[in-house]
Amino acid sequence: MQDTSINASFRDDLIEALRRTPKSISPKWFYDERGSDLFEAITALPEYYPTRTEATLLARIAPELAAGIPDGAALVEFGSGASAKTRILLDAAPQLSAYVPMDISVEALDAAARRINADYPALEVWPVAGDFTHPISLPDEVAGRPTVGFFPGSTIGNFGRDGAEVFLRTVRTLLGERASLIIGADIVKDRATLERAYDDAAGVTAAFNLNLLERANREAGADFDLDAFAHRAVWNEALERIEMHLVSLKPQVVRIAGQAFLFGEGETLHTENSHKFTEAGFEALAAAAGWRLGRSWISPAPEFAVFVLNPP
Ligand SMILES: C[S@@+](CC[C@H](N)C(=O)[O-])C[C@H]1O[C@@H](n2cnc3c(N)ncnc32)[C@H](O)[C@@H]1O
């Protein structure tokens, strides 16, 4: 497996996050082995509509997506996780010769790559463990093949506007001038549906959010008191994003590697943004990054979109 720049800097990032005002950290640190397992549990929750809705939509449009995939192409997936939705494309497009899953969670990537290898013996599988916000390259083995990008799960929504544009531009360079990109994006909708999806009754999303602090204690030498923080998910209508926070339930001091950080009562560590899109907004974002919006499909409510981006 190709390995780029994983996990070298969790502690440094955490220290920087806690020095900021307001305190905020990248959601990429959610995905240790337990975080990836918790995310998979979230995808099955009744309140969490995105995974189900996107998978149903992908299954409906798979023949149309497959028709746009060249013979012998390599499918390159960003943030592939369990590679579950990938199977919909692999089943519909047997002309694919290779699959390149990329993820920061080495354990999840490794397990998914092994399962895909076993279930699709004619397909070459070349996993890339790495952080796609850092420079990445494709495995030499797929050089010269046509490429198609796949970025489901509305993971694009975890970037800010500038970060999303930079990412989409980087992907275009990585995949090559003639590549297309199939991308799943969640659509702006009513507050109640959104907030329920990120604050489920069973508390799985809360456990996912709090796992960041457990990971900090395990891997970064922090001493977070897990009972003194609570999960909060709130729809920020002006910025069209769900925000996840960890709220300090009392004034407290957290220590990491000999450094002390003060939390006031009610102060939060902002752990994730999940931006929601309109079709017009997404088209403008894609254009700014050098892509042209080709086809788009939007599911019935709760609305979720699959867009195909093409070269301009
Ligand atoms: C919201 S989940 C989506 C998983 C899957 N694609 C789906 O649609 O269900 C985000 C995935 O992206 C991965 N990820 C998040 N940030 C990443 C980064 N900076 N570099 C590489 N992978 C990342 C996570 O490990 C996780 O598997």
Short mmCIF file of C-alpha atoms and ligand atoms in Angstrom, two decimals:
data_model
loop_
_atom_site.label_atom_id
_atom_site.label_comp_id
_atom_site.label_asym_id
_atom_site.label_seq_id
_atom_site.Cartn_x
_atom_site.Cartn_y
_atom_site.Cartn_z
CA MET A 1 0.00 0.00 0.00
CA GLN A 2 1.22 3.48 -0.85
CA ASP A 3 1.56 5.54 2.31
CA THR A 4 1.85 9.34 2.26
CA SER A 5 1.61 11.72 5.19
CA ILE A 6 -0.66 10.08 7.75
CA ASN A 7 -1.19 11.02 11.37
CA ALA A 8 2.25 12.53 11.81
CA SER A 9 0.76 15.68 13.20
CA PHE A 10 -2.41 14.96 15.22
CA ARG A 11 -0.89 16.34 18.39
CA ASP A 12 0.50 19.44 16.65
CA ASP A 13 -2.87 20.09 14.99
CA LEU A 14 -4.69 19.62 18.29
CA ILE A 15 -2.42 22.06 20.09
CA GLU A 16 -2.91 24.60 17.30
CA ALA A 17 -6.68 24.01 17.42
CA LEU A 18 -6.84 24.76 21.14
CA ARG A 19 -4.75 27.92 20.79
CA ARG A 20 -7.22 29.35 18.24
CA THR A 21 -10.13 31.62 19.15
CA PRO A 22 -12.68 30.17 18.69
CA LYS A 23 -11.18 26.70 19.13
CA SER A 24 -11.58 24.53 16.02
CA ILE A 25 -10.01 21.39 14.52
CA SER A 26 -10.18 19.53 11.19
CA PRO A 27 -12.76 16.69 11.06
CA LYS A 28 -10.17 14.46 9.42
CA TRP A 29 -9.00 13.51 12.93
CA PHE A 30 -12.34 11.78 13.66
CA TYR A 31 -11.29 8.81 11.58
CA ASP A 32 -9.14 6.51 13.67
CA GLU A 33 -10.28 2.86 13.66
CA ARG A 34 -13.05 3.49 16.22
CA GLY A 35 -14.11 6.71 14.48
CA SER A 36 -14.44 4.91 11.15
CA ASP A 37 -16.52 2.17 12.81
CA LEU A 38 -18.73 4.79 14.45
CA PHE A 39 -19.18 6.57 11.12
CA GLU A 40 -20.38 3.29 9.58
CA ALA A 41 -22.87 2.95 12.47
CA ILE A 42 -24.10 6.51 11.78
CA THR A 43 -24.81 5.64 8.15
CA ALA A 44 -27.40 3.06 9.32
CA LEU A 45 -29.25 5.39 11.73
CA PRO A 46 -32.90 6.20 10.91
CA GLU A 47 -32.22 9.95 11.28
CA TYR A 48 -29.11 9.94 9.06
CA TYR A 49 -30.71 10.20 5.60
CA PRO A 50 -27.59 11.08 3.46
CA THR A 51 -26.08 7.59 3.03
CA ARG A 52 -29.36 5.83 2.28
CA THR A 53 -30.58 8.58 -0.01
CA GLU A 54 -27.33 8.80 -1.95
CA ALA A 55 -27.03 5.01 -2.31
CA THR A 56 -30.62 4.76 -3.60
CA LEU A 57 -29.98 7.57 -6.08
CA LEU A 58 -26.68 6.01 -7.22
CA ALA A 59 -28.38 2.65 -7.79
CA ARG A 60 -31.08 4.34 -9.92
CA ILE A 61 -28.65 6.29 -12.10
CA ALA A 62 -25.80 3.72 -12.20
CA PRO A 63 -26.43 2.73 -15.86
CA GLU A 64 -26.20 6.38 -16.92
CA LEU A 65 -23.03 6.93 -14.87
CA ALA A 66 -21.50 3.72 -16.23
CA ALA A 67 -22.18 4.82 -19.81
CA GLY A 68 -19.78 7.75 -19.25
CA ILE A 69 -16.92 5.56 -17.94
CA PRO A 70 -14.28 4.72 -20.61
CA ASP A 71 -13.08 1.16 -21.26
CA GLY A 72 -10.15 0.18 -19.05
CA ALA A 73 -10.56 3.25 -16.80
CA ALA A 74 -9.30 3.47 -13.23
CA LEU A 75 -11.86 4.60 -10.64
CA VAL A 76 -10.19 6.87 -8.05
CA GLU A 77 -12.24 7.35 -4.87
CA PHE A 78 -11.48 10.07 -2.32
CA GLY A 79 -12.37 9.30 1.34
CA SER A 80 -13.44 5.79 0.38
CA GLY A 81 -14.09 4.54 3.94
CA ALA A 82 -15.83 1.15 3.73
CA SER A 83 -16.11 1.41 -0.10
CA ALA A 84 -19.80 0.48 0.17
CA LYS A 85 -21.28 2.83 -2.46
CA THR A 86 -18.39 1.97 -4.76
CA ARG A 87 -19.92 -1.43 -5.36
CA ILE A 88 -22.88 0.18 -7.09
CA LEU A 89 -20.50 1.66 -9.68
CA LEU A 90 -18.30 -1.44 -9.93
CA ASP A 91 -21.34 -3.62 -10.60
CA ALA A 92 -22.64 -1.24 -13.28
CA ALA A 93 -19.28 -0.61 -14.98
CA PRO A 94 -17.40 -3.89 -15.57
CA GLN A 95 -15.22 -2.01 -18.09
CA LEU A 96 -13.30 -0.52 -15.12
CA SER A 97 -9.83 -2.09 -14.95
CA ALA A 98 -8.64 -0.68 -11.62
CA TYR A 99 -9.89 0.84 -8.38
CA VAL A 100 -7.80 3.30 -6.34
CA PRO A 101 -9.42 3.91 -2.93
CA MET A 102 -7.85 6.75 -0.92
CA ASP A 103 -8.41 7.34 2.79
CA ILE A 104 -6.71 8.74 5.85
CA SER A 105 -8.02 5.84 7.96
CA VAL A 106 -5.51 3.08 7.22
CA GLU A 107 -7.47 0.35 9.01
CA ALA A 108 -10.74 1.11 7.20
CA LEU A 109 -8.93 1.44 3.87
CA ASP A 110 -7.05 -1.81 4.29
CA ALA A 111 -10.15 -3.81 5.26
CA ALA A 112 -12.25 -2.32 2.43
CA ALA A 113 -9.52 -2.94 -0.18
CA ARG A 114 -9.25 -6.57 0.88
CA ARG A 115 -13.03 -7.06 0.60
CA ILE A 116 -13.21 -5.43 -2.84
CA ASN A 117 -10.23 -7.51 -4.00
CA ALA A 118 -11.99 -10.70 -2.94
CA ASP A 119 -15.36 -9.77 -4.46
CA TYR A 120 -14.09 -8.35 -7.80
CA PRO A 121 -11.25 -10.69 -8.84
CA ALA A 122 -10.92 -9.14 -12.32
CA LEU A 123 -10.36 -5.66 -10.89
CA GLU A 124 -6.93 -4.37 -9.84
CA VAL A 125 -7.10 -2.64 -6.45
CA TRP A 126 -4.37 -0.11 -5.57
CA PRO A 127 -5.18 1.54 -2.21
CA VAL A 128 -3.54 4.85 -1.26
CA ALA A 129 -3.35 5.68 2.45
CA GLY A 130 -3.04 9.40 2.85
CA ASP A 131 -4.44 12.84 3.56
CA PHE A 132 -6.04 14.30 0.45
CA THR A 133 -5.52 17.84 1.76
CA HIS A 134 -1.79 17.23 1.27
CA PRO A 135 -0.06 16.55 -2.06
CA ILE A 136 -1.10 13.12 -3.36
CA SER A 137 -0.22 11.10 -6.42
CA LEU A 138 -1.75 8.13 -8.22
CA PRO A 139 -0.04 4.73 -8.03
CA ASP A 140 2.38 4.16 -10.95
CA GLU A 141 0.38 1.04 -11.84
CA VAL A 142 -2.54 3.09 -13.20
CA ALA A 143 -0.44 5.56 -15.19
CA GLY A 144 -1.69 5.96 -18.75
CA ARG A 145 -5.21 4.70 -18.04
CA PRO A 146 -8.25 6.96 -18.35
CA THR A 147 -9.41 7.99 -14.88
CA VAL A 148 -12.79 8.73 -13.30
CA GLY A 149 -12.97 10.34 -9.87
CA PHE A 150 -15.58 9.38 -7.28
CA PHE A 151 -16.22 11.51 -4.19
CA PRO A 152 -19.47 10.42 -2.51
CA GLY A 153 -20.77 11.02 1.02
CA SER A 154 -20.90 14.83 0.73
CA THR A 155 -17.39 14.83 2.19
CA ILE A 156 -16.88 17.90 -0.07
CA GLY A 157 -19.14 19.68 2.46
CA ASN A 158 -16.50 19.31 5.17
CA PHE A 159 -14.31 21.88 3.41
CA GLY A 160 -14.92 25.62 3.59
CA ARG A 161 -15.65 27.38 0.26
CA ASP A 162 -11.95 28.04 -0.43
CA GLY A 163 -10.87 24.57 0.68
CA ALA A 164 -13.47 22.93 -1.58
CA GLU A 165 -12.27 24.96 -4.55
CA VAL A 166 -8.63 24.08 -3.90
CA PHE A 167 -9.54 20.40 -3.48
CA LEU A 168 -11.52 20.27 -6.74
CA ARG A 169 -8.70 22.00 -8.61
CA THR A 170 -6.14 19.55 -7.14
CA VAL A 171 -8.30 16.59 -8.16
CA ARG A 172 -8.48 17.87 -11.73
CA THR A 173 -4.68 18.06 -11.89
CA LEU A 174 -4.33 14.63 -10.26
CA LEU A 175 -6.84 12.85 -12.52
CA GLY A 176 -5.74 14.50 -15.76
CA GLU A 177 -7.24 16.87 -18.31
CA ARG A 178 -9.85 14.47 -19.72
CA ALA A 179 -11.10 12.92 -16.48
CA SER A 180 -14.57 13.37 -15.04
CA LEU A 181 -15.57 13.40 -11.38
CA ILE A 182 -18.73 11.86 -9.90
CA ILE A 183 -19.51 13.68 -6.71
CA GLY A 184 -22.24 13.38 -4.06
CA ALA A 185 -23.40 16.55 -2.29
CA ASP A 186 -26.11 17.14 0.28
CA ILE A 187 -28.72 19.79 -0.50
CA VAL A 188 -29.90 22.68 1.71
CA LYS A 189 -33.11 21.70 3.50
CA ASP A 190 -35.18 22.39 6.64
CA ARG A 191 -33.47 22.80 9.99
CA ALA A 192 -35.30 19.94 11.78
CA THR A 193 -34.29 17.26 9.25
CA LEU A 194 -30.69 18.48 9.28
CA GLU A 195 -30.25 18.79 13.03
CA ARG A 196 -31.87 15.39 13.66
CA ALA A 197 -29.47 13.78 11.18
CA TYR A 198 -26.46 15.03 13.18
CA ASP A 199 -27.89 14.51 16.68
CA ASP A 200 -29.55 11.09 16.70
CA ALA A 201 -31.65 9.70 19.55
CA ALA A 202 -29.31 6.75 20.15
CA GLY A 203 -26.33 9.07 20.69
CA VAL A 204 -24.09 7.49 18.03
CA THR A 205 -23.13 10.85 16.50
CA ALA A 206 -22.39 12.14 20.01
CA ALA A 207 -20.07 9.16 20.55
CA PHE A 208 -18.43 9.84 17.15
CA ASN A 209 -17.81 13.48 18.12
CA LEU A 210 -16.56 12.63 21.64
CA ASN A 211 -14.25 9.95 20.22
CA LEU A 212 -12.05 12.81 19.06
CA LEU A 213 -11.29 13.60 22.71
CA GLU A 214 -10.77 9.91 23.53
CA ARG A 215 -8.36 9.71 20.58
CA ALA A 216 -6.57 12.81 21.90
CA ASN A 217 -6.18 11.11 25.28
CA ARG A 218 -4.98 7.87 23.65
CA GLU A 219 -2.66 9.25 20.98
CA ALA A 220 -1.74 12.80 21.88
CA GLY A 221 -1.18 12.55 25.64
CA ALA A 222 -4.18 14.80 26.44
CA ASP A 223 -6.25 14.56 29.63
CA PHE A 224 -9.75 15.52 28.44
CA ASP A 225 -12.48 14.67 30.99
CA LEU A 226 -15.04 13.05 28.70
CA ASP A 227 -17.89 13.67 31.16
CA ALA A 228 -17.20 17.39 31.06
CA PHE A 229 -17.94 17.83 27.32
CA ALA A 230 -21.18 17.39 25.36
CA HIS A 231 -22.02 16.96 21.68
CA ARG A 232 -23.88 19.79 19.93
CA ALA A 233 -25.08 19.94 16.29
CA VAL A 234 -26.60 23.16 14.98
CA TRP A 235 -27.75 24.38 11.53
CA ASN A 236 -26.04 27.68 10.65
CA GLU A 237 -28.54 29.01 8.12
CA ALA A 238 -26.48 32.02 7.02
CA LEU A 239 -23.47 29.84 6.15
CA GLU A 240 -25.59 26.88 4.95
CA ARG A 241 -23.80 24.38 7.14
CA ILE A 242 -24.35 22.00 10.02
CA GLU A 243 -21.77 22.69 12.70
CA MET A 244 -20.69 20.06 15.21
CA HIS A 245 -19.17 21.25 18.45
CA LEU A 246 -17.95 19.78 21.74
CA VAL A 247 -19.24 22.04 24.49
CA SER A 248 -17.38 22.45 27.76
CA LEU A 249 -19.89 21.87 30.58
CA LYS A 250 -17.81 23.76 33.16
CA PRO A 251 -14.71 25.94 33.44
CA GLN A 252 -11.76 23.55 33.10
CA VAL A 253 -8.12 23.14 32.15
CA VAL A 254 -6.98 20.50 29.64
CA ARG A 255 -3.33 19.51 29.43
CA ILE A 256 -1.53 18.25 26.33
CA ALA A 257 2.17 17.48 26.29
CA GLY A 258 2.87 19.81 29.20
CA GLN A 259 0.78 22.69 27.82
CA ALA A 260 -2.40 23.89 29.55
CA PHE A 261 -5.54 25.08 27.74
CA LEU A 262 -8.40 26.84 29.44
CA PHE A 263 -12.06 26.15 28.52
CA GLY A 264 -14.76 28.47 29.84
CA GLU A 265 -18.19 27.05 30.70
CA GLY A 266 -20.13 26.81 27.40
CA GLU A 267 -17.02 27.37 25.29
CA THR A 268 -16.80 24.95 22.37
CA LEU A 269 -14.28 23.07 20.30
CA HIS A 270 -15.70 23.28 16.74
CA THR A 271 -15.11 19.83 15.25
CA GLU A 272 -16.91 19.72 11.90
CA ASN A 273 -18.73 21.74 9.28
CA SER A 274 -21.00 19.94 6.86
CA HIS A 275 -21.90 22.41 4.15
CA LYS A 276 -25.08 21.88 2.19
CA PHE A 277 -25.44 23.05 -1.41
CA THR A 278 -27.84 24.28 -4.04
CA GLU A 279 -27.35 23.12 -7.62
CA ALA A 280 -26.48 26.67 -8.73
CA GLY A 281 -24.04 27.12 -5.85
CA PHE A 282 -22.32 23.84 -6.68
CA GLU A 283 -22.08 24.71 -10.36
CA ALA A 284 -20.39 28.02 -9.46
CA LEU A 285 -17.97 26.25 -7.10
CA ALA A 286 -17.07 23.69 -9.78
CA ALA A 287 -16.56 26.41 -12.40
CA ALA A 288 -14.26 28.35 -10.07
CA ALA A 289 -12.16 25.18 -9.74
CA GLY A 290 -11.91 24.61 -13.50
CA TRP A 291 -14.72 22.05 -13.93
CA ARG A 292 -17.95 22.19 -15.93
CA LEU A 293 -21.11 20.78 -14.38
CA GLY A 294 -22.30 18.01 -16.68
CA ARG A 295 -25.30 16.01 -15.57
CA SER A 296 -26.94 16.34 -12.20
CA TRP A 297 -29.55 14.27 -10.38
CA ILE A 298 -31.35 15.30 -7.19
CA SER A 299 -33.31 12.76 -5.15
CA PRO A 300 -36.84 13.37 -3.87
CA ALA A 301 -36.89 14.75 -0.29
CA PRO A 302 -34.73 14.52 1.71
CA GLU A 303 -32.86 15.91 -1.26
CA PHE A 304 -29.34 14.72 -2.05
CA ALA A 305 -27.46 15.35 -5.30
CA VAL A 306 -25.09 13.44 -7.53
CA PHE A 307 -23.20 15.68 -9.96
CA VAL A 308 -20.90 14.72 -12.81
CA LEU A 309 -18.13 17.25 -13.36
CA ASN A 310 -16.42 17.33 -16.74
CA PRO A 311 -13.51 19.20 -18.27
CA PRO A 312 -14.56 22.69 -19.41
C1 LIG B 1 -18.10 11.26 5.60
S1 LIG B 1 -17.06 9.84 5.43
C2 LIG B 1 -17.62 9.20 3.85
C3 LIG B 1 -17.26 7.75 3.62
C4 LIG B 1 -17.77 7.16 2.31
N1 LIG B 1 -17.13 7.77 1.15
C5 LIG B 1 -19.26 7.31 2.19
O1 LIG B 1 -19.71 7.97 1.26
O2 LIG B 1 -19.98 6.76 3.03
C6 LIG B 1 -15.51 10.59 5.07
C7 LIG B 1 -14.38 9.64 4.69
O3 LIG B 1 -13.29 10.44 4.23
C8 LIG B 1 -12.10 10.09 4.94
N2 LIG B 1 -11.35 11.35 5.09
C9 LIG B 1 -11.71 12.45 5.80
N3 LIG B 1 -10.79 13.42 5.68
C10 LIG B 1 -9.81 12.90 4.89
C11 LIG B 1 -8.57 13.42 4.40
N4 LIG B 1 -8.17 14.66 4.71
N5 LIG B 1 -7.82 12.63 3.59
C12 LIG B 1 -8.23 11.37 3.26
N6 LIG B 1 -9.39 10.81 3.71
C13 LIG B 1 -10.17 11.58 4.50
C14 LIG B 1 -12.57 9.52 6.26
O4 LIG B 1 -11.61 8.64 6.83
C15 LIG B 1 -13.86 8.82 5.85
O5 LIG B 1 -13.63 7.49 5.42
#
